[in-house]
Structure formats: structure tokens, C-alpha cells
Amino acid sequence: MTPDDLSGARVLVAGAGVSGLAAAAALVELGARVTVTDARPAALTDLPPGAEAGGDPDGVPAGTALVVTSPGRRPDHPLVAAAAAAGAPLVGEPELAWWLGQALRNPPVWLAVTGTNGKTTATGMLAAILRAAGRDAVACGNIGYPVVEAVRAGHEVLAVELSSFQLHWSPSIRPLAGCVLNVADDHLDWHGSFAAYAAAKALALRADVAVAGVDDPAAAALLVQSPAPRRVGVTLGAPGPDQLGVVDGMLVDRAFDGGPLTEVATVHPPGAPGIVDALAAAALARAAGVGPDAVRAGLDDFRPGPHRGGVVATVGGVRYVDDSKATNPHAAAASLAVQAPAPVVWIVGGLLKGASVDDLVARHARGLRAAVVIGSDRAEILAALARHAPDLPVAEVVPGDDASMSDPTPSTDVMTTAVRRAAALARPGDVVLLAPAAASMDQFADYADRGVRFAEAAAGLGAP
């Protein structure tokens, strides 16, 4: 579908979140007749001028030519069936952005990043490298800035973070270069199976240059299967031809003949996941013609955002580390590994989204001092700890029933209780690590809210 097809057409935007409102504004500008629906009536009170609020959040108005859905809408949602029955294509906001961009005289260059973990960091690194090269570039997509707004703003190069949900609803996107960092159990409740989840991630590799983390077996398999005319791997080992990797403490490019790029010690965040992210960002930038000097400058200047493994407090010789962004077992495993050899009091739990924590606990039990379990899926985590670490001290935080405090714990104070219990279990030299291995929406607004509450609770331990 082209922008010309949308002029005068009736379009339903299903979901009045950030991306939905951005899509609605773009569609109104194209001359479409836009209706916005949302299960939250309050979300419909401040729509873009020219868009109207609809009624049934699960229905498709008669005569609708297109449905633009919020990314989290599952394929088995009633609206999806309603759109199919109405004969209306259903796409996501990135797909709409692709259509808009391709209609321009000079379409923007798309460099896409996906993976179970590391997407936001790699996308931020990529944007930093592009800017260091003097390119008019912006990070957008799942990182928080809608792609459609980046396209309308006229940016030359888009560093696009894409979730599996967004990829599922974006059938036409073909980036210049696309990357799959890694693939591990996540969002299985949404996709239905690991195979379906991996297939969604693989859509990012429909590109001129496909890039993947080849130390990750699932990502490596997707790279082998990619239809891209050029395939590039990134590895923590010495790189072969068509790879970027590490040699003698240096990031080295042997795929694009860039040679040594920068020292491993200058990469932030430190540790294996950060190095893989940096290599992937470098590969994507090199695919877009960016020189080695700009790669070095961009990586040297980049610093990760909050809630990604930073120390937020040190109290009584114990470091408190906020990795609230570790929203699945794969991310939590990387976070736990980075803390070694310091013993860890692990704050874990939330919404597991169908993922198993058995392997995570089995692999990292020896590095734990204790565990504090929160969230709605506590039972699964407690069972894994009992199986694989039966002698480990474990504290369970149950909202409204905190035997360690004089007052019951409301859900808003779950993190305060968790941090206090973790502090009681920790010894000088230990790390209290928030790496929940789960989503946050059962007890917090989002992972950022969870991280902020952790930091506040940790800081409060040192208060008089």
C-alpha cells in the first residue's frame, strides 16, 4: 500500500499508545479518515487533530481499508479476526513508516536491530557511531521514538530497534542491514512457540546485509538461513572472513576490512553482552559505509541508559546493581555472569511470559549468596531454586503478607521489602542484583519504574 492509497481511505488505528498516536497523526496528514480505538477510554481524550475516537476496541468499522495495530496485540486477538473478516490489512506502525519512507524521493536508510537482549544498547551504539560519522541519524522504534515520526522528520539514516511483535506486524520492511543479536526463550505466551518467536526475529535479516551473533546457536542458525546476499557474523572470539570479533583485547573488523576498531576496555557497558552489542553496531555501521574512525569515536563516546547494570548504591560494603532491563532469563544470565566472582543476592521475579528459569538457576546457583523472589510467577522460580539450589537462603516477598515487617506490604512497597531482605542476607563485598528475568507489569508500571524503586530503596538503606 502507498501513501496515495491512504488519501481519503478509512483507517483504524487500534491502540492509542505512543506509536498509535504517531501513526494517527501521520495518517491524518496523508488525508486518511482516521478512527482511533483503545480499551482504555482515557487514552482517547487527547487524539491528534483530525482523528476521531471510536467505540468497540475489538471491532473494525465498516468500510475500513487498513488497520494499524499496537505492537503488543497478539495474533489470536479478536481484532485480528475482525480485520481479516473485513478484508482490511493489519500492520504495525513500523510498517506504515516503511511505506511512507519508500514513497520519498530519497528514502531513509534503515539499519535494523533485534534480539532477545541487547537491542536498545546496540541501537544506541549504532546511532552514536552514525552521528560520529556526521550522518543525519536517529535511534527509533522499540527504543521509544516511533519510526513514523523519524521518517516524517526527514532523517537520513534510521537506527531502528524492532521487537518480535513489531517484526510480526511488518511484512514489507527490507533494511539495508539487519541484525539478530541473540534468540532465547521470551514472549512464548505471545508467539505460541520458540520456533514462531525465532521466525519473527529472522524477519530482520531480510536485508542486503544480514548480521548475527554467531556465538548464539539460534541466531547463528537464522544467519545461515537468511536470504541476504551478504551474511556477517559477530563473535567474542577471533573473527574469520565475513566476521567481526576480538583479537588481543581489540574489536577487529575482518568483514569490511576495517581492521582494529577500538579497545575492548573502552566499551560500555563492560562484559560480554556489551562487546557483542558493540560488534553488531559496528557491523551495521560498516555495512552503511561508515569508516573505522567513526566506529571508534562513536563507541568510545557511548554510555548505556539507566537500568542496564549500573551500580545505584553502595551501603555497608555491598553494591546494589540495577539491571531491571533484564526482563527474561537470557538477560538475567548475562547480568549474573558479569558480577562474578562477587557473591550475589539476587532479586528475581515478575511475569515470566512462558519462559523457563530452570537452566538459568542451574547454571548460576553456585554464584549466589541468596535469592529474594518477587512477582506473580514466584512459584515457578521458587520451584527452580528448590530443585537446583536446595541449600540456598531464599526469601519470598508476598504483597500484603510480610512477616518481616510490622505492617503488611502493599504492592507499591514490594521493592522496598525485597531490598531490605536482600540487605539482611548480604555480606560486605557482595552484590545485591536486581536482574528479574521477567517482565514488570504485574507489580510496576514498567521496567524503568521497577528500577527506580530499587534504586530508591537501596539509597534508603543508608538513611539515618
PDB file of N, CA, C and O in Angstrom, residues 122-174:
ATOM      1  N   ALA A 122      22.567  -1.873  21.615  1.00  0.00           N
ATOM      2  CA  ALA A 122      23.170  -1.917  20.281  1.00  0.00           C
ATOM      3  C   ALA A 122      22.627  -0.805  19.391  1.00  0.00           C
ATOM      4  O   ALA A 122      23.381  -0.201  18.610  1.00  0.00           O
ATOM      5  N   THR A 123      21.340  -0.519  19.503  1.00  0.00           N
ATOM      6  CA  THR A 123      20.752   0.548  18.698  1.00  0.00           C
ATOM      7  C   THR A 123      21.332   1.902  19.092  1.00  0.00           C
ATOM      8  O   THR A 123      21.645   2.739  18.238  1.00  0.00           O
ATOM      9  N   GLY A 124      21.489   2.123  20.390  1.00  0.00           N
ATOM     10  CA  GLY A 124      22.094   3.364  20.853  1.00  0.00           C
ATOM     11  C   GLY A 124      23.534   3.499  20.392  1.00  0.00           C
ATOM     12  O   GLY A 124      23.981   4.587  19.989  1.00  0.00           O
ATOM     13  N   MET A 125      24.287   2.398  20.452  1.00  0.00           N
ATOM     14  CA  MET A 125      25.666   2.417  19.959  1.00  0.00           C
ATOM     15  C   MET A 125      25.704   2.755  18.473  1.00  0.00           C
ATOM     16  O   MET A 125      26.532   3.561  18.010  1.00  0.00           O
ATOM     17  N   LEU A 126      24.808   2.134  17.712  1.00  0.00           N
ATOM     18  CA  LEU A 126      24.754   2.369  16.274  1.00  0.00           C
ATOM     19  C   LEU A 126      24.462   3.834  15.970  1.00  0.00           C
ATOM     20  O   LEU A 126      25.123   4.441  15.109  1.00  0.00           O
ATOM     21  N   ALA A 127      23.488   4.404  16.660  1.00  0.00           N
ATOM     22  CA  ALA A 127      23.167   5.812  16.437  1.00  0.00           C
ATOM     23  C   ALA A 127      24.361   6.709  16.783  1.00  0.00           C
ATOM     24  O   ALA A 127      24.639   7.686  16.079  1.00  0.00           O
ATOM     25  N   ALA A 128      25.080   6.377  17.858  1.00  0.00           N
ATOM     26  CA  ALA A 128      26.254   7.164  18.250  1.00  0.00           C
ATOM     27  C   ALA A 128      27.342   7.094  17.180  1.00  0.00           C
ATOM     28  O   ALA A 128      28.003   8.098  16.868  1.00  0.00           O
ATOM     29  N   ILE A 129      27.548   5.907  16.614  1.00  0.00           N
ATOM     30  CA  ILE A 129      28.548   5.749  15.558  1.00  0.00           C
ATOM     31  C   ILE A 129      28.151   6.557  14.320  1.00  0.00           C
ATOM     32  O   ILE A 129      28.984   7.248  13.712  1.00  0.00           O
ATOM     33  N   LEU A 130      26.883   6.471  13.952  1.00  0.00           N
ATOM     34  CA  LEU A 130      26.415   7.198  12.770  1.00  0.00           C
ATOM     35  C   LEU A 130      26.575   8.704  12.941  1.00  0.00           C
ATOM     36  O   LEU A 130      27.002   9.414  12.017  1.00  0.00           O
ATOM     37  N   ARG A 131      26.252   9.190  14.134  1.00  0.00           N
ATOM     38  CA  ARG A 131      26.411  10.628  14.379  1.00  0.00           C
ATOM     39  C   ARG A 131      27.885  11.030  14.375  1.00  0.00           C
ATOM     40  O   ARG A 131      28.248  12.114  13.905  1.00  0.00           O
ATOM     41  N   ALA A 132      28.739  10.143  14.902  1.00  0.00           N
ATOM     42  CA  ALA A 132      30.173  10.436  14.874  1.00  0.00           C
ATOM     43  C   ALA A 132      30.694  10.520  13.444  1.00  0.00           C
ATOM     44  O   ALA A 132      31.685  11.212  13.174  1.00  0.00           O
ATOM     45  N   ALA A 133      30.018   9.834  12.532  1.00  0.00           N
ATOM     46  CA  ALA A 133      30.392   9.870  11.117  1.00  0.00           C
ATOM     47  C   ALA A 133      29.803  11.070  10.396  1.00  0.00           C
ATOM     48  O   ALA A 133      30.003  11.226   9.185  1.00  0.00           O
ATOM     49  N   GLY A 134      29.045  11.894  11.126  1.00  0.00           N
ATOM     50  CA  GLY A 134      28.441  13.067  10.515  1.00  0.00           C
ATOM     51  C   GLY A 134      27.159  12.788   9.776  1.00  0.00           C
ATOM     52  O   GLY A 134      26.667  13.650   9.029  1.00  0.00           O
ATOM     53  N   ARG A 135      26.569  11.604   9.992  1.00  0.00           N
ATOM     54  CA  ARG A 135      25.323  11.260   9.307  1.00  0.00           C
ATOM     55  C   ARG A 135      24.134  11.817  10.088  1.00  0.00           C
ATOM     56  O   ARG A 135      24.160  11.914  11.327  1.00  0.00           O
ATOM     57  N   ASP A 136      23.101  12.197   9.368  1.00  0.00           N
ATOM     58  CA  ASP A 136      21.854  12.642   9.992  1.00  0.00           C
ATOM     59  C   ASP A 136      21.093  11.395  10.410  1.00  0.00           C
ATOM     60  O   ASP A 136      20.329  10.825   9.633  1.00  0.00           O
ATOM     61  N   ALA A 137      21.330  10.943  11.628  1.00  0.00           N
ATOM     62  CA  ALA A 137      20.817   9.656  12.088  1.00  0.00           C
ATOM     63  C   ALA A 137      20.071   9.806  13.401  1.00  0.00           C
ATOM     64  O   ALA A 137      20.347  10.719  14.197  1.00  0.00           O
ATOM     65  N   VAL A 138      19.157   8.874  13.655  1.00  0.00           N
ATOM     66  CA  VAL A 138      18.397   8.880  14.898  1.00  0.00           C
ATOM     67  C   VAL A 138      18.061   7.438  15.276  1.00  0.00           C
ATOM     68  O   VAL A 138      17.851   6.593  14.410  1.00  0.00           O
ATOM     69  N   ALA A 139      18.060   7.153  16.580  1.00  0.00           N
ATOM     70  CA  ALA A 139      17.596   5.864  17.089  1.00  0.00           C
ATOM     71  C   ALA A 139      16.084   5.926  17.241  1.00  0.00           C
ATOM     72  O   ALA A 139      15.546   6.891  17.787  1.00  0.00           O
ATOM     73  N   CYS A 140      15.390   4.908  16.766  1.00  0.00           N
ATOM     74  CA  CYS A 140      13.930   4.936  16.800  1.00  0.00           C
ATOM     75  C   CYS A 140      13.385   3.520  16.885  1.00  0.00           C
ATOM     76  O   CYS A 140      14.124   2.553  16.926  1.00  0.00           O
ATOM     77  N   GLY A 141      12.049   3.418  16.922  1.00  0.00           N
ATOM     78  CA  GLY A 141      11.394   2.118  17.006  1.00  0.00           C
ATOM     79  C   GLY A 141      11.087   1.742  18.434  1.00  0.00           C
ATOM     80  O   GLY A 141      10.640   2.572  19.241  1.00  0.00           O
ATOM     81  N   ASN A 142      11.378   0.513  18.789  1.00  0.00           N
ATOM     82  CA  ASN A 142      11.070  -0.003  20.118  1.00  0.00           C
ATOM     83  C   ASN A 142      11.828   0.728  21.217  1.00  0.00           C
ATOM     84  O   ASN A 142      11.493   0.623  22.392  1.00  0.00           O
ATOM     85  N   ILE A 143      12.820   1.497  20.840  1.00  0.00           N
ATOM     86  CA  ILE A 143      13.624   2.265  21.795  1.00  0.00           C
ATOM     87  C   ILE A 143      12.822   3.416  22.401  1.00  0.00           C
ATOM     88  O   ILE A 143      13.207   4.006  23.397  1.00  0.00           O
ATOM     89  N   GLY A 144      11.660   3.765  21.783  1.00  0.00           N
ATOM     90  CA  GLY A 144      10.792   4.781  22.378  1.00  0.00           C
ATOM     91  C   GLY A 144      10.373   5.908  21.454  1.00  0.00           C
ATOM     92  O   GLY A 144       9.419   6.632  21.741  1.00  0.00           O
ATOM     93  N   TYR A 145      11.074   6.083  20.330  1.00  0.00           N
ATOM     94  CA  TYR A 145      10.752   7.141  19.369  1.00  0.00           C
ATOM     95  C   TYR A 145      10.122   6.469  18.151  1.00  0.00           C
ATOM     96  O   TYR A 145      10.793   5.707  17.450  1.00  0.00           O
ATOM     97  N   PRO A 146       8.831   6.700  17.869  1.00  0.00           N
ATOM     98  CA  PRO A 146       8.170   5.990  16.764  1.00  0.00           C
ATOM     99  C   PRO A 146       8.904   6.184  15.440  1.00  0.00           C
ATOM    100  O   PRO A 146       9.352   7.277  15.109  1.00  0.00           O
ATOM    101  N   VAL A 147       8.998   5.115  14.674  1.00  0.00           N
ATOM    102  CA  VAL A 147       9.698   5.183  13.393  1.00  0.00           C
ATOM    103  C   VAL A 147       9.001   6.153  12.448  1.00  0.00           C
ATOM    104  O   VAL A 147       9.653   6.867  11.688  1.00  0.00           O
ATOM    105  N   VAL A 148       7.673   6.194  12.508  1.00  0.00           N
ATOM    106  CA  VAL A 148       6.944   7.073  11.603  1.00  0.00           C
ATOM    107  C   VAL A 148       7.302   8.541  11.856  1.00  0.00           C
ATOM    108  O   VAL A 148       7.368   9.350  10.917  1.00  0.00           O
ATOM    109  N   GLU A 149       7.574   8.884  13.112  1.00  0.00           N
ATOM    110  CA  GLU A 149       7.994  10.262  13.409  1.00  0.00           C
ATOM    111  C   GLU A 149       9.400  10.526  12.878  1.00  0.00           C
ATOM    112  O   GLU A 149       9.690  11.627  12.382  1.00  0.00           O
ATOM    113  N   ALA A 150      10.274   9.539  12.966  1.00  0.00           N
ATOM    114  CA  ALA A 150      11.623   9.702  12.438  1.00  0.00           C
ATOM    115  C   ALA A 150      11.599   9.892  10.928  1.00  0.00           C
ATOM    116  O   ALA A 150      12.356  10.700  10.375  1.00  0.00           O
ATOM    117  N   VAL A 151      10.717   9.168  10.244  1.00  0.00           N
ATOM    118  CA  VAL A 151      10.585   9.309   8.794  1.00  0.00           C
ATOM    119  C   VAL A 151      10.029  10.681   8.447  1.00  0.00           C
ATOM    120  O   VAL A 151      10.537  11.375   7.551  1.00  0.00           O
ATOM    121  N   ARG A 152       8.989  11.096   9.155  1.00  0.00           N
ATOM    122  CA  ARG A 152       8.388  12.403   8.867  1.00  0.00           C
ATOM    123  C   ARG A 152       9.352  13.558   9.155  1.00  0.00           C
ATOM    124  O   ARG A 152       9.276  14.605   8.526  1.00  0.00           O
ATOM    125  N   ALA A 153      10.283  13.332  10.087  1.00  0.00           N
ATOM    126  CA  ALA A 153      11.266  14.365  10.406  1.00  0.00           C
ATOM    127  C   ALA A 153      12.353  14.473   9.341  1.00  0.00           C
ATOM    128  O   ALA A 153      13.137  15.431   9.351  1.00  0.00           O
ATOM    129  N   GLY A 154      12.424  13.488   8.443  1.00  0.00           N
ATOM    130  CA  GLY A 154      13.355  13.565   7.327  1.00  0.00           C
ATOM    131  C   GLY A 154      14.761  13.091   7.606  1.00  0.00           C
ATOM    132  O   GLY A 154      15.685  13.454   6.863  1.00  0.00           O
ATOM    133  N   HIS A 155      14.969  12.269   8.641  1.00  0.00           N
ATOM    134  CA  HIS A 155      16.326  11.796   8.942  1.00  0.00           C
ATOM    135  C   HIS A 155      16.865  10.916   7.820  1.00  0.00           C
ATOM    136  O   HIS A 155      16.132  10.131   7.216  1.00  0.00           O
ATOM    137  N   GLU A 156      18.150  11.008   7.597  1.00  0.00           N
ATOM    138  CA  GLU A 156      18.805  10.277   6.505  1.00  0.00           C
ATOM    139  C   GLU A 156      18.961   8.790   6.811  1.00  0.00           C
ATOM    140  O   GLU A 156      18.776   7.931   5.943  1.00  0.00           O
ATOM    141  N   VAL A 157      19.352   8.482   8.048  1.00  0.00           N
ATOM    142  CA  VAL A 157      19.612   7.100   8.445  1.00  0.00           C
ATOM    143  C   VAL A 157      18.841   6.812   9.724  1.00  0.00           C
ATOM    144  O   VAL A 157      18.870   7.605  10.671  1.00  0.00           O
ATOM    145  N   LEU A 158      18.174   5.651   9.749  1.00  0.00           N
ATOM    146  CA  LEU A 158      17.396   5.255  10.919  1.00  0.00           C
ATOM    147  C   LEU A 158      18.031   4.027  11.564  1.00  0.00           C
ATOM    148  O   LEU A 158      18.177   2.984  10.914  1.00  0.00           O
ATOM    149  N   ALA A 159      18.441   4.164  12.822  1.00  0.00           N
ATOM    150  CA  ALA A 159      18.869   3.020  13.620  1.00  0.00           C
ATOM    151  C   ALA A 159      17.624   2.514  14.325  1.00  0.00           C
ATOM    152  O   ALA A 159      17.158   3.100  15.299  1.00  0.00           O
ATOM    153  N   VAL A 160      17.050   1.435  13.808  1.00  0.00           N
ATOM    154  CA  VAL A 160      15.705   1.015  14.207  1.00  0.00           C
ATOM    155  C   VAL A 160      15.762  -0.216  15.098  1.00  0.00           C
ATOM    156  O   VAL A 160      16.185  -1.295  14.656  1.00  0.00           O
ATOM    157  N   GLU A 161      15.340  -0.057  16.345  1.00  0.00           N
ATOM    158  CA  GLU A 161      15.168  -1.217  17.225  1.00  0.00           C
ATOM    159  C   GLU A 161      13.793  -1.813  16.974  1.00  0.00           C
ATOM    160  O   GLU A 161      12.773  -1.115  17.052  1.00  0.00           O
ATOM    161  N   LEU A 162      13.739  -3.100  16.676  1.00  0.00           N
ATOM    162  CA  LEU A 162      12.484  -3.769  16.366  1.00  0.00           C
ATOM    163  C   LEU A 162      12.287  -4.972  17.283  1.00  0.00           C
ATOM    164  O   LEU A 162      13.158  -5.845  17.372  1.00  0.00           O
ATOM    165  N   SER A 163      11.154  -5.016  17.950  1.00  0.00           N
ATOM    166  CA  SER A 163      10.800  -6.174  18.773  1.00  0.00           C
ATOM    167  C   SER A 163      10.224  -7.273  17.894  1.00  0.00           C
ATOM    168  O   SER A 163       9.878  -7.055  16.725  1.00  0.00           O
ATOM    169  N   SER A 164      10.088  -8.444  18.446  1.00  0.00           N
ATOM    170  CA  SER A 164       9.466  -9.544  17.693  1.00  0.00           C
ATOM    171  C   SER A 164       8.022  -9.199  17.341  1.00  0.00           C
ATOM    172  O   SER A 164       7.530  -9.588  16.268  1.00  0.00           O
ATOM    173  N   PHE A 165       7.328  -8.476  18.212  1.00  0.00           N
ATOM    174  CA  PHE A 165       5.953  -8.066  17.921  1.00  0.00           C
ATOM    175  C   PHE A 165       5.930  -7.153  16.698  1.00  0.00           C
ATOM    176  O   PHE A 165       5.117  -7.323  15.786  1.00  0.00           O
ATOM    177  N   GLN A 166       6.794  -6.161  16.706  1.00  0.00           N
ATOM    178  CA  GLN A 166       6.837  -5.205  15.599  1.00  0.00           C
ATOM    179  C   GLN A 166       7.193  -5.893  14.288  1.00  0.00           C
ATOM    180  O   GLN A 166       6.627  -5.578  13.234  1.00  0.00           O
ATOM    181  N   LEU A 167       8.133  -6.809  14.329  1.00  0.00           N
ATOM    182  CA  LEU A 167       8.510  -7.539  13.127  1.00  0.00           C
ATOM    183  C   LEU A 167       7.357  -8.389  12.616  1.00  0.00           C
ATOM    184  O   LEU A 167       7.132  -8.489  11.397  1.00  0.00           O
ATOM    185  N   HIS A 168       6.616  -8.993  13.511  1.00  0.00           N
ATOM    186  CA  HIS A 168       5.478  -9.824  13.114  1.00  0.00           C
ATOM    187  C   HIS A 168       4.478  -9.023  12.292  1.00  0.00           C
ATOM    188  O   HIS A 168       3.908  -9.539  11.317  1.00  0.00           O
ATOM    189  N   TRP A 169       4.261  -7.766  12.681  1.00  0.00           N
ATOM    190  CA  TRP A 169       3.251  -6.935  12.005  1.00  0.00           C
ATOM    191  C   TRP A 169       3.872  -6.042  10.931  1.00  0.00           C
ATOM    192  O   TRP A 169       3.264  -5.056  10.522  1.00  0.00           O
ATOM    193  N   SER A 170       5.082  -6.391  10.453  1.00  0.00           N
ATOM    194  CA  SER A 170       5.765  -5.558   9.451  1.00  0.00           C
ATOM    195  C   SER A 170       6.251  -6.429   8.293  1.00  0.00           C
ATOM    196  O   SER A 170       7.448  -6.721   8.180  1.00  0.00           O
ATOM    197  N   PRO A 171       5.368  -6.830   7.399  1.00  0.00           N
ATOM    198  CA  PRO A 171       5.747  -7.799   6.366  1.00  0.00           C
ATOM    199  C   PRO A 171       6.615  -7.259   5.240  1.00  0.00           C
ATOM    200  O   PRO A 171       7.237  -8.043   4.518  1.00  0.00           O
ATOM    201  N   SER A 172       6.707  -5.935   5.061  1.00  0.00           N
ATOM    202  CA  SER A 172       7.393  -5.388   3.889  1.00  0.00           C
ATOM    203  C   SER A 172       8.780  -4.844   4.163  1.00  0.00           C
ATOM    204  O   SER A 172       9.535  -4.577   3.219  1.00  0.00           O
ATOM    205  N   ILE A 173       9.138  -4.634   5.424  1.00  0.00           N
ATOM    206  CA  ILE A 173      10.390  -3.944   5.740  1.00  0.00           C
ATOM    207  C   ILE A 173      11.595  -4.727   5.229  1.00  0.00           C
ATOM    208  O   ILE A 173      11.735  -5.923   5.490  1.00  0.00           O
ATOM    209  N   ARG A 174      12.443  -4.028   4.497  1.00  0.00           N
ATOM    210  CA  ARG A 174      13.695  -4.607   3.993  1.00  0.00           C
ATOM    211  C   ARG A 174      14.823  -3.614   4.279  1.00  0.00           C
ATOM    212  O   ARG A 174      15.116  -2.735   3.471  1.00  0.00           O
TER     213      ARG A 174
END
